[in-house]
Tab-separated table of C-alpha atoms in Angstrom:
chain	number	residue	atom	x	y	z
E	29	MET	CA	4.167	24.474	-11.721
E	30	GLU	CA	3.754	20.598	-11.900
E	31	VAL	CA	4.841	18.104	-9.417
E	32	LYS	CA	4.718	14.230	-9.798
E	33	ALA	CA	5.360	11.609	-7.126
E	34	ARG	CA	4.829	7.916	-7.242
E	35	ALA	CA	4.747	5.232	-4.307
E	36	PRO	CA	4.811	1.386	-4.541
E	37	GLY	CA	2.228	-0.992	-3.192
E	38	LYS	CA	3.358	-3.849	-0.907
E	39	ILE	CA	3.082	-7.657	-0.219
E	40	ILE	CA	3.376	-9.497	2.856
E	41	LEU	CA	5.976	-12.218	2.322
E	42	ALA	CA	5.366	-13.955	5.692
E	43	GLY	CA	3.424	-13.579	9.007
E	44	GLU	CA	0.063	-12.320	8.149
E	45	HIS	CA	-2.539	-12.737	10.834
E	46	ALA	CA	-0.006	-14.297	13.234
E	47	VAL	CA	1.334	-10.691	13.459
E	48	VAL	CA	-1.734	-9.730	15.499
E	49	HIS	CA	-0.807	-12.335	17.945
E	50	GLY	CA	2.757	-11.202	18.517
E	51	SER	CA	4.451	-13.210	15.622
E	52	THR	CA	6.916	-11.557	13.283
E	53	ALA	CA	5.860	-10.398	9.743
E	54	VAL	CA	7.980	-9.474	6.680
E	55	ALA	CA	6.697	-6.988	4.169
E	56	ALA	CA	7.966	-5.689	1.029
E	57	ALA	CA	7.638	-3.104	-1.680
E	58	ILE	CA	6.659	-3.967	-5.280
E	59	ASP	CA	7.392	-2.386	-8.485
E	60	LEU	CA	3.540	-1.475	-9.106
E	61	TYR	CA	2.788	2.193	-8.250
E	62	THR	CA	0.431	4.955	-7.514
E	63	TYR	CA	1.000	8.032	-9.209
E	64	VAL	CA	0.021	11.658	-8.303
E	65	THR	CA	0.468	14.632	-10.315
E	66	LEU	CA	-0.071	18.189	-8.768
E	67	ARG	CA	-0.776	21.096	-10.971
E	68	PHE	CA	-0.966	24.730	-9.741
E	69	PRO	CA	-2.696	27.067	-11.986
E	70	LEU	CA	-1.404	30.510	-13.149
E	71	PRO	CA	-2.720	33.348	-11.244
E	72	SER	CA	-4.488	34.439	-14.299
E	73	ALA	CA	-6.268	31.015	-14.924
E	74	GLU	CA	-9.960	30.401	-14.493
E	75	SER	CA	-9.320	27.683	-12.202
E	76	ASN	CA	-7.531	29.596	-9.630
E	77	ASP	CA	-10.044	29.461	-6.838
E	78	ARG	CA	-10.963	25.561	-7.112
E	79	LEU	CA	-9.416	22.460	-6.026
E	80	THR	CA	-9.854	19.625	-8.484
E	81	LEU	CA	-9.260	15.747	-7.968
E	82	GLN	CA	-9.236	13.656	-11.000
E	83	LEU	CA	-9.273	9.624	-10.703
E	84	LYS	CA	-7.936	8.766	-13.823
E	85	ASP	CA	-8.468	4.903	-13.638
E	86	ILE	CA	-12.139	5.097	-12.914
E	87	SER	CA	-12.921	8.331	-14.989
E	88	LEU	CA	-14.070	10.367	-12.016
E	89	GLU	CA	-13.469	14.069	-11.247
E	90	PHE	CA	-14.541	16.115	-8.227
E	91	SER	CA	-14.186	19.736	-7.671
E	92	TRP	CA	-14.650	22.006	-4.755
E	93	SER	CA	-14.334	25.992	-4.562
E	94	LEU	CA	-11.886	26.961	-2.095
E	95	ALA	CA	-14.547	29.328	-0.352
E	96	ARG	CA	-16.502	26.089	0.392
E	97	ILE	CA	-13.662	24.100	1.519
E	98	LYS	CA	-12.690	27.049	3.845
E	99	GLU	CA	-16.349	27.067	5.138
E	100	ALA	CA	-16.235	23.394	5.951
E	101	ILE	CA	-12.841	22.715	7.420
E	102	PRO	CA	-11.628	24.547	10.534
E	103	TYR	CA	-8.733	26.749	9.740
E	104	ASP	CA	-6.188	28.394	12.047
E	105	SER	CA	-3.191	29.736	10.311
E	106	SER	CA	-1.144	29.307	13.382
E	107	THR	CA	-1.957	25.362	13.275
E	108	LEU	CA	-1.035	24.869	9.774
E	109	CYS	CA	2.336	23.354	9.878
E	110	ARG	CA	3.598	20.721	7.149
E	111	SER	CA	6.414	19.882	9.556
E	112	THR	CA	4.022	18.646	12.401
E	113	PRO	CA	1.760	15.656	11.124
E	114	ALA	CA	-1.535	15.985	12.786
E	115	SER	CA	-4.560	13.672	13.142
E	116	CYS	CA	-7.959	14.590	11.794
E	117	SER	CA	-10.433	15.122	14.612
E	118	GLU	CA	-13.775	13.452	14.589
E	119	GLU	CA	-15.548	16.787	14.134
E	120	THR	CA	-13.467	17.812	11.172
E	121	LEU	CA	-13.956	14.384	9.573
E	122	LYS	CA	-17.688	14.954	9.888
E	123	SER	CA	-17.368	18.244	8.081
E	124	ILE	CA	-15.071	16.763	5.251
E	125	ALA	CA	-17.454	13.956	4.837
E	126	VAL	CA	-20.149	16.598	4.079
E	127	LEU	CA	-17.788	17.946	1.350
E	128	VAL	CA	-17.506	14.434	-0.158
E	129	GLU	CA	-21.322	13.803	0.048
E	130	GLU	CA	-21.948	17.064	-2.023
E	131	GLN	CA	-20.155	15.455	-4.802
E	132	SER	CA	-22.863	12.786	-5.215
E	133	LEU	CA	-20.739	9.799	-5.457
E	134	PRO	CA	-22.437	7.056	-7.413
E	135	LYS	CA	-23.642	4.238	-4.921
E	136	GLU	CA	-21.141	1.660	-6.426
E	137	LYS	CA	-18.356	3.824	-5.733
E	138	MET	CA	-19.172	4.813	-2.291
E	139	TRP	CA	-16.092	2.978	-1.097
E	140	LEU	CA	-13.892	6.048	-2.583
E	141	SER	CA	-15.426	8.411	0.174
E	142	SER	CA	-12.637	7.647	2.661
E	143	GLY	CA	-9.945	8.051	0.248
E	144	ILE	CA	-11.347	11.380	-0.992
E	145	SER	CA	-11.639	12.552	2.574
E	146	THR	CA	-8.056	11.618	3.257
E	147	PHE	CA	-7.110	13.765	0.093
E	148	LEU	CA	-8.817	16.716	1.321
E	149	TRP	CA	-7.343	16.421	4.903
E	150	LEU	CA	-3.708	16.122	3.786
E	151	TYR	CA	-3.926	18.571	0.987
E	152	THR	CA	-5.427	21.463	3.269
E	153	ARG	CA	-3.119	20.564	6.130
E	154	ILE	CA	-0.053	20.595	3.986
E	155	ILE	CA	-0.580	23.077	1.188
E	156	GLY	CA	-3.460	24.940	2.828
E	157	PHE	CA	-6.185	26.459	0.761
E	158	ASN	CA	-4.468	26.861	-2.595
E	159	PRO	CA	-5.998	26.099	-6.026
E	160	ALA	CA	-4.627	23.069	-7.839
E	161	THR	CA	-5.762	20.103	-9.956
E	162	VAL	CA	-4.494	16.736	-8.601
E	163	VAL	CA	-4.523	13.903	-10.996
E	164	ILE	CA	-4.130	10.115	-9.717
E	165	ASN	CA	-3.829	6.949	-11.375
E	166	SER	CA	-2.644	3.589	-10.202
E	167	GLU	CA	-1.267	0.236	-11.359
E	168	LEU	CA	-2.499	-1.377	-8.158
E	169	PRO	CA	-5.997	-3.018	-8.137
E	170	TYR	CA	-7.894	-1.414	-5.355
E	171	GLY	CA	-8.916	-3.593	-2.218
E	172	SER	CA	-6.860	-6.434	-3.136
E	173	GLY	CA	-4.403	-6.441	-0.184
E	174	LEU	CA	-1.536	-4.827	-2.058
E	175	GLY	CA	-1.489	-1.624	-0.030
E	176	SER	CA	-3.246	0.640	-2.549
E	177	SER	CA	-4.595	3.062	-0.100
E	178	ALA	CA	-1.131	3.463	1.621
E	179	ALA	CA	0.271	4.065	-1.896
E	180	LEU	CA	-2.081	6.659	-2.372
E	181	CYS	CA	-1.438	8.445	1.061
E	182	VAL	CA	2.311	8.175	0.462
E	183	ALA	CA	2.323	9.399	-3.144
E	184	LEU	CA	-0.118	12.261	-2.347
E	185	THR	CA	2.091	13.394	0.548
E	186	ALA	CA	5.255	13.118	-1.368
E	187	ALA	CA	3.853	15.351	-4.130
E	188	LEU	CA	2.419	17.900	-1.617
E	189	LEU	CA	5.699	18.075	0.507
E	190	ALA	CA	7.897	18.225	-2.904
E	191	SER	CA	5.906	21.252	-3.990
E	192	SER	CA	7.396	23.067	-1.033
E	193	ILE	CA	10.949	22.139	-1.499
E	194	SER	CA	13.004	25.162	-2.636
E	195	ASP	CA	15.964	23.158	-4.063
E	196	LYS	CA	14.098	21.535	-7.159
E	197	THR	CA	16.153	19.654	-9.645
E	198	ARG	CA	14.350	19.358	-13.035
E	199	GLY	CA	14.639	16.987	-15.918
E	200	ASN	CA	16.690	14.218	-13.968
E	201	GLY	CA	13.754	11.762	-13.628
E	202	TRP	CA	12.578	9.988	-10.601
E	203	SER	CA	14.520	10.855	-7.289
E	204	SER	CA	14.260	9.728	-3.616
E	205	LEU	CA	13.569	12.123	-0.783
E	206	ASP	CA	16.123	12.350	1.844
E	207	GLU	CA	15.689	10.642	5.234
E	208	THR	CA	14.413	13.680	6.889
E	209	ASN	CA	11.719	14.209	4.607
E	210	LEU	CA	10.775	10.436	4.243
E	211	GLU	CA	10.305	10.313	7.967
E	212	LEU	CA	7.957	13.279	7.673
E	213	LEU	CA	6.147	11.879	4.661
E	214	ASN	CA	5.703	8.597	6.497
E	215	LYS	CA	4.014	10.124	9.446
E	216	TRP	CA	1.669	12.307	7.396
E	217	ALA	CA	0.852	9.209	5.274
E	218	PHE	CA	0.035	7.292	8.442
E	219	GLU	CA	-2.335	10.128	9.389
E	220	GLY	CA	-4.085	9.539	6.123
E	221	GLU	CA	-4.122	5.784	6.665
E	222	LYS	CA	-5.870	6.421	9.811
E	223	ILE	CA	-8.843	7.951	8.257
E	224	ILE	CA	-9.195	5.386	5.690
E	225	HIS	CA	-8.648	2.266	8.103
E	226	GLY	CA	-9.356	3.527	11.685
E	227	LYS	CA	-6.343	1.830	13.411
E	228	PRO	CA	-3.712	0.656	10.772
E	229	SER	CA	-0.548	-1.025	11.783
E	230	GLY	CA	1.720	1.365	9.874
E	231	ILE	CA	3.208	-1.556	7.917
E	232	ASP	CA	1.759	-0.645	4.537
E	233	ASN	CA	2.701	3.332	4.638
E	234	THR	CA	6.083	2.500	5.963
E	235	VAL	CA	7.072	0.018	3.086
E	236	SER	CA	5.497	2.481	0.384
E	237	ALA	CA	7.483	5.414	1.880
E	238	TYR	CA	10.876	3.694	2.337
E	239	GLY	CA	10.471	0.756	-0.168
E	240	ASN	CA	12.723	-2.445	0.021
E	241	MET	CA	11.568	-4.584	2.822
E	242	ILE	CA	10.646	-4.467	6.658
E	243	LYS	CA	10.159	-6.680	9.672
E	244	PHE	CA	7.339	-5.923	11.986
E	245	CYS	CA	6.790	-7.435	15.323
E	246	SER	CA	4.626	-6.121	18.428
E	247	GLY	CA	4.533	-2.508	17.017
E	248	GLU	CA	8.164	-2.404	16.212
E	249	ILE	CA	9.001	-1.774	12.640
E	250	THR	CA	12.857	-2.674	11.356
E	251	ARG	CA	13.838	-1.819	7.941
E	252	LEU	CA	15.614	-4.520	6.108
E	253	GLN	CA	18.275	-4.370	3.204
E	254	SER	CA	17.736	-7.259	0.589
E	255	TYR	CA	20.848	-8.653	-0.947
E	256	MET	CA	19.120	-10.985	-3.384
E	257	PRO	CA	16.634	-10.272	-6.256
E	258	LEU	CA	13.310	-11.746	-5.802
E	259	ARG	CA	10.673	-11.906	-8.451
E	260	MET	CA	7.016	-12.925	-7.913
E	261	LEU	CA	4.007	-13.605	-9.940
E	262	ILE	CA	0.922	-11.700	-8.174
E	263	THR	CA	-2.326	-13.397	-8.751
E	264	ASN	CA	-5.479	-11.061	-7.902
E	265	THR	CA	-8.338	-13.697	-7.479
E	266	ARG	CA	-10.817	-10.717	-7.773
E	267	VAL	CA	-12.631	-12.076	-4.744
E	268	GLY	CA	-13.459	-9.318	-2.019
E	269	ARG	CA	-12.910	-10.143	1.483
E	270	ASN	CA	-13.779	-8.842	4.922
E	271	THR	CA	-10.484	-8.198	6.692
E	272	LYS	CA	-12.086	-7.544	9.929
E	273	ALA	CA	-14.000	-10.680	9.998
E	274	LEU	CA	-11.104	-12.860	8.789
E	275	VAL	CA	-8.927	-11.408	11.620
E	276	SER	CA	-11.822	-11.993	14.088
E	277	GLY	CA	-12.016	-15.461	12.999
E	278	VAL	CA	-8.460	-16.392	13.765
E	279	SER	CA	-8.736	-14.711	16.923
E	280	GLN	CA	-11.785	-16.842	17.971
E	281	ARG	CA	-9.887	-20.020	16.751
E	282	ALA	CA	-7.123	-19.126	19.172
E	283	VAL	CA	-9.526	-18.946	21.973
E	284	ARG	CA	-10.931	-22.254	21.215
E	285	HIS	CA	-7.646	-23.902	20.620
E	286	PRO	CA	-5.014	-22.013	22.901
E	287	ASP	CA	-2.314	-24.485	22.854
E	288	ALA	CA	-2.569	-25.506	19.048
E	289	MET	CA	-2.732	-21.930	17.878
E	290	LYS	CA	0.115	-20.772	19.924
E	291	SER	CA	2.186	-23.424	18.310
E	292	VAL	CA	0.926	-22.015	14.870
E	293	PHE	CA	1.943	-18.645	15.834
E	294	ASN	CA	5.336	-19.532	16.947
E	295	ALA	CA	5.880	-21.466	13.757
E	296	VAL	CA	4.962	-18.473	11.658
E	297	ASP	CA	7.298	-16.271	13.773
E	298	SER	CA	10.207	-18.672	13.013
E	299	ILE	CA	9.327	-18.718	9.354
E	300	SER	CA	9.321	-14.862	9.119
E	301	LYS	CA	12.632	-14.580	11.049
E	302	GLU	CA	14.257	-17.105	8.712
E	303	LEU	CA	13.106	-15.471	5.848
E	304	ALA	CA	14.318	-12.007	6.962
E	305	ALA	CA	17.719	-13.707	7.648
E	306	ILE	CA	17.872	-15.323	4.011
E	307	ILE	CA	17.226	-12.031	2.282
E	308	GLN	CA	19.671	-9.994	4.386
E	309	SER	CA	22.481	-12.800	4.113
E	310	LYS	CA	25.643	-11.539	2.360
E	311	ASP	CA	27.195	-15.165	2.510
E	312	GLU	CA	28.139	-17.176	-0.353
E	313	THR	CA	25.067	-19.326	-0.568
E	314	SER	CA	23.843	-19.229	-4.300
E	315	VAL	CA	20.861	-17.601	-5.200
E	316	THR	CA	19.306	-20.786	-6.351
E	317	GLU	CA	19.916	-22.360	-2.893
E	318	LYS	CA	18.452	-19.244	-1.154
E	319	GLU	CA	15.413	-19.491	-3.616
E	320	GLU	CA	14.813	-23.028	-2.732
E	321	ARG	CA	14.726	-22.132	0.927
E	322	ILE	CA	12.342	-19.420	0.489
E	323	LYS	CA	10.031	-21.762	-1.539
E	324	GLU	CA	10.055	-24.268	1.342
E	325	LEU	CA	9.085	-21.450	3.800
E	326	MET	CA	6.370	-20.056	1.576
E	327	GLU	CA	4.951	-23.500	1.343
E	328	MET	CA	5.079	-23.852	5.020
E	329	ASN	CA	3.500	-20.504	5.847
E	330	GLN	CA	0.578	-21.237	3.415
E	331	GLY	CA	-0.112	-24.385	5.309
E	332	LEU	CA	-0.360	-22.528	8.512
E	333	LEU	CA	-2.481	-19.986	6.915
E	334	LEU	CA	-4.793	-22.789	5.869
E	335	SER	CA	-4.871	-24.116	9.493
E	336	MET	CA	-5.896	-20.630	10.579
E	337	GLY	CA	-8.871	-20.688	8.323
E	338	VAL	CA	-8.142	-17.817	6.300
E	339	SER	CA	-7.641	-19.449	2.690
E	340	HIS	CA	-10.397	-19.666	0.155
E	341	SER	CA	-11.290	-21.883	-2.710
E	342	SER	CA	-10.013	-19.107	-5.294
E	343	ILE	CA	-6.755	-19.206	-3.459
E	344	GLU	CA	-6.512	-23.014	-3.466
E	345	ALA	CA	-7.332	-22.763	-7.170
E	346	VAL	CA	-4.359	-20.596	-8.051
E	347	ILE	CA	-2.191	-22.715	-5.763
E	348	LEU	CA	-3.232	-25.950	-7.584
E	349	THR	CA	-2.542	-24.235	-10.956
E	350	THR	CA	0.919	-23.036	-10.053
E	351	VAL	CA	1.744	-26.422	-8.513
E	352	LYS	CA	1.239	-27.977	-11.899
E	353	HIS	CA	4.222	-25.614	-13.245
E	354	LYS	CA	6.252	-26.740	-10.306
E	355	LEU	CA	5.964	-23.339	-8.504
E	356	VAL	CA	5.111	-22.449	-4.897
E	357	SER	CA	2.515	-20.055	-3.693
E	358	LYS	CA	0.810	-18.451	-0.690
E	359	LEU	CA	-1.794	-16.116	-0.086
E	360	THR	CA	-0.772	-12.504	0.993
E	361	GLY	CA	-2.487	-10.215	3.308
E	362	ALA	CA	-5.878	-11.051	4.973
E	363	GLY	CA	-6.895	-14.125	2.693
E	364	GLY	CA	-10.326	-14.972	1.950
E	365	GLY	CA	-9.819	-14.006	-1.495
E	366	GLY	CA	-7.508	-11.009	-2.399
E	367	CYS	CA	-3.847	-11.867	-3.844
E	368	VAL	CA	-1.589	-15.007	-4.018
E	369	LEU	CA	1.953	-14.608	-4.327
E	370	THR	CA	4.078	-17.146	-6.574
E	371	LEU	CA	7.908	-17.425	-6.201
E	372	LEU	CA	9.362	-17.027	-9.591
E	373	PRO	CA	12.949	-18.507	-9.279
E	374	THR	CA	15.697	-17.205	-11.627
E	375	GLY	CA	15.116	-18.098	-15.238
E	376	THR	CA	11.378	-19.020	-14.787
E	377	VAL	CA	9.134	-18.431	-17.874
E	378	VAL	CA	5.639	-17.483	-16.764
E	379	ASP	CA	3.775	-17.302	-20.019
E	380	LYS	CA	1.894	-20.748	-19.565
E	381	VAL	CA	0.910	-20.256	-16.001
E	382	VAL	CA	-0.181	-16.728	-16.564
E	383	GLU	CA	-2.396	-17.899	-19.628
E	384	GLU	CA	-3.857	-20.799	-17.399
E	385	LEU	CA	-4.566	-18.362	-14.501
E	386	GLU	CA	-6.285	-15.725	-16.713
E	387	SER	CA	-8.312	-18.081	-18.475
E	388	SER	CA	-9.689	-18.864	-15.245
E	389	GLY	CA	-10.699	-15.142	-14.594
E	390	PHE	CA	-7.740	-14.214	-12.526
E	391	GLN	CA	-5.651	-11.097	-13.020
E	392	CYS	CA	-1.848	-11.617	-13.111
E	393	PHE	CA	1.249	-9.277	-12.551
E	394	THR	CA	4.788	-9.965	-12.343
E	395	ALA	CA	6.771	-7.957	-9.795
E	396	LEU	CA	10.163	-7.279	-8.574
E	397	ILE	CA	10.182	-7.363	-4.672
E	398	GLY	CA	11.937	-4.950	-2.569
E	399	GLY	CA	12.465	-2.032	-4.890
E	400	ASN	CA	12.186	1.934	-4.425
E	401	GLY	CA	9.955	3.712	-2.114
E	402	ALA	CA	8.401	6.961	-2.667
E	403	GLN	CA	9.846	9.105	-5.437
E	404	ILE	CA	9.321	12.617	-6.808
E	405	CYS	CA	9.744	14.218	-10.296
E	406	TYR	CA	9.509	17.886	-11.418
C-alpha cells in the first residue's frame, strides 16, 4: 500500500518579533510543499523487518531494524493511541538520539538530527513498529523561515494518519482531511515541532495543517478566510540567521527603550489587524485598491522591523532591487537574513526583477498566498 501527503510552507505577512511582545501577527500558507510518501511492503518482501527513511532532496537514506527500534524506544501497547497526541519525554528523546547517532550523519548534516528524531517519534507513536519506507522531498528551502520543519511534521503526520483511514478514495487526486482529522493532525504535528524547536508558537504547524491564513495574538490562533488573491515573490537571501539571538536582541532593545519600543509594537499590532481586515473584506473595494493598501502596510512594517534591529544587508539589497522595479518588500520571519516578501500586484511581470536578484546570488520563488493546507492522496 502507498499513501502520499503534502503540506505547505508558510510566510509571516505581518507581526514578526512584535508578536512576542503581545502584538498581533498574520501568517499564511504558500503553494510550496513538502511531500511524504509512505510505502508498506508486502509480507513476503525482504524489507518487511525494517523502517527506512529516504531524504530525496539531499540524497540521504537511513534504515533501522524494527528489533533495534523496539529495543531503544519504550513501548507499551496500552499507551499506543494515535487519537491521543503525546509529548516525547526527555528519556525517550535520548534513546531516539542514540538511534540517530548510529546512522553516522555527516558533520555538515547534523542539523538534520532533530528532524530524524521527530520522524521516529511520530512514526512509532502513530503507526507503531511496522515496516515501511518513507520518502520525503520538499520544494521549501531548509532553515529559511518558510516553515520547512512544520511542513515536514504536518505532511508526515498526514500520511501516517491517512494510512489508518478505512474509507480510502483512490484515483481522485489530492484531497483534504475532514475537520476532526485536521485537528488531530495539527496536535501531533505540534508535538513534532516541539522536538525540533523546543517551545514553538504553534503558528507554523497550524498554517501548514489548515492552510489559508491565521491571526495570532497572545497564544490565541484565529483562522482567517481570504477573499482576495495575493501573489508574492519570495527571495531567499541564503543568509543563515540565529533566531534566538534576534529575538533576544529585540527584547534587549525594548528594555533599553521601553516607551519607544512599546509604540513600535503597538504600530505593528495595528498593521496586522488592518491587513487581516483587508484580506477578509467582502466589500466592493477593488483588488487594485486593496493591493495598494497592503503595499503601504508592508512598507510600514518593514520600517518598524528595521527599527527593531532585525534587518540585514542582504535583506536591504533585495529591497533596493525591488524598489527599482516599483515593488514593495519586507522581510518575513526572524530577519537577519532568511527570506524577503515582495508583493506582486495583479498583472505584474517578474522576469526582470527575478533575473536581477538571481544574478546577485539570491534564490527566488513566486507563490500564491493563502492556499490549501495538508492534503492526502492514495
